[in-house]
Amino acid sequence: MPGVTLIGDAAHLMPPSGEGANLAMFDGAELGKAIAANPGDLEAALAAHESAMFARSAAEAADAHEILEACLGDRAPFSLIDFFTGG
């Protein structure tokens, strides 16, 4: 049975951070590059793509959680003001 590869919002389990469309476009481009780099071996292309995507997504998820904490955490709204002003 064939597997499923997700890209964009569906592939990134994190709170909203305004990066969904950017991640979707980048994921699609990177998936296309992986397929082109592995002609005739879709499984290798998907494995290479997913490995890079998971590593890249970890940093985006950490940033998303930081924004969520700034918006809804114990110090909100002051933490959000600090975020935007560099305080």
Tab-separated table of C-alpha atoms in Angstrom:
chain	number	residue	atom	x	y	z
A	1	MET	CA	0.000	0.000	0.000
A	2	PRO	CA	1.467	3.383	-0.970
A	3	GLY	CA	2.258	5.913	1.745
A	4	VAL	CA	1.129	9.507	1.970
A	5	THR	CA	3.394	12.550	1.927
A	6	LEU	CA	2.022	15.786	3.288
A	7	ILE	CA	3.258	19.294	2.522
A	8	GLY	CA	2.329	22.756	3.766
A	9	ASP	CA	-0.021	23.232	6.715
A	10	ALA	CA	-1.014	19.562	6.773
A	11	ALA	CA	2.606	18.513	7.336
A	12	HIS	CA	3.473	20.963	10.090
A	13	LEU	CA	1.903	20.252	13.444
A	14	MET	CA	2.190	23.634	15.170
A	15	PRO	CA	0.093	26.571	16.247
A	16	PRO	CA	-0.711	29.205	13.611
A	17	SER	CA	2.219	31.554	13.048
A	18	GLY	CA	1.641	33.100	9.651
A	19	GLU	CA	4.079	30.691	7.979
A	20	GLY	CA	1.599	28.213	6.498
A	21	ALA	CA	1.558	29.531	2.925
A	22	ASN	CA	5.322	30.035	2.949
A	23	LEU	CA	5.905	26.489	4.174
A	24	ALA	CA	3.476	25.077	1.611
A	25	MET	CA	5.228	26.819	-1.280
A	26	PHE	CA	8.694	25.886	-0.027
A	27	ASP	CA	7.674	22.277	0.654
A	28	GLY	CA	6.257	21.961	-2.853
A	29	ALA	CA	9.409	23.366	-4.447
A	30	GLU	CA	11.649	21.148	-2.328
A	31	LEU	CA	9.551	18.082	-3.122
A	32	GLY	CA	9.869	18.851	-6.831
A	33	LYS	CA	13.650	19.156	-6.477
A	34	ALA	CA	13.837	15.854	-4.602
A	35	ILE	CA	11.824	14.095	-7.297
A	36	ALA	CA	14.035	15.580	-10.031
A	37	ALA	CA	17.174	14.509	-8.142
A	38	ASN	CA	15.928	10.915	-7.824
A	39	PRO	CA	14.507	10.020	-11.245
A	40	GLY	CA	12.762	6.689	-11.234
A	41	ASP	CA	12.931	6.308	-7.431
A	42	LEU	CA	9.974	8.088	-5.901
A	43	GLU	CA	10.461	6.438	-2.501
A	44	ALA	CA	14.027	7.790	-2.265
A	45	ALA	CA	12.801	11.235	-3.319
A	46	LEU	CA	10.077	11.224	-0.674
A	47	ALA	CA	12.470	10.004	2.031
A	48	ALA	CA	15.010	12.727	1.189
A	49	HIS	CA	12.301	15.397	1.099
A	50	GLU	CA	10.720	14.333	4.383
A	51	SER	CA	14.052	14.133	6.197
A	52	ALA	CA	14.941	17.707	5.252
A	53	MET	CA	11.389	18.946	5.866
A	54	PHE	CA	11.230	17.521	9.388
A	55	ALA	CA	14.518	19.166	10.358
A	56	ARG	CA	13.458	22.502	8.862
A	57	SER	CA	10.022	22.290	10.454
A	58	ALA	CA	11.418	21.898	13.964
A	59	ALA	CA	12.775	25.462	13.890
A	60	GLU	CA	9.504	26.839	12.505
A	61	ALA	CA	7.523	25.013	15.194
A	62	ALA	CA	9.730	26.477	17.941
A	63	ASP	CA	9.135	29.969	16.529
A	64	ALA	CA	5.381	29.351	16.350
A	65	HIS	CA	5.283	28.304	19.996
A	66	GLU	CA	7.219	31.439	20.959
A	67	ILE	CA	4.618	33.601	19.216
A	68	LEU	CA	1.780	31.651	20.829
A	69	GLU	CA	3.321	32.187	24.260
A	70	ALA	CA	3.787	35.891	23.533
A	71	CYS	CA	0.131	36.206	22.499
A	72	LEU	CA	-1.531	34.028	25.116
A	73	GLY	CA	1.002	33.394	27.885
A	74	ASP	CA	1.074	34.755	31.421
A	75	ARG	CA	2.849	37.965	30.350
A	76	ALA	CA	0.526	38.775	27.425
A	77	PRO	CA	0.067	41.381	26.042
A	78	PHE	CA	3.360	42.783	27.374
A	79	SER	CA	5.336	39.857	25.963
A	80	LEU	CA	3.892	40.539	22.515
A	81	ILE	CA	4.826	44.206	22.780
A	82	ASP	CA	8.353	43.142	23.814
A	83	PHE	CA	8.500	40.818	20.808
A	84	PHE	CA	7.683	43.615	18.355
A	85	THR	CA	9.820	46.270	20.021
A	86	GLY	CA	12.815	44.049	20.768
A	87	GLY	CA	12.338	44.610	24.508
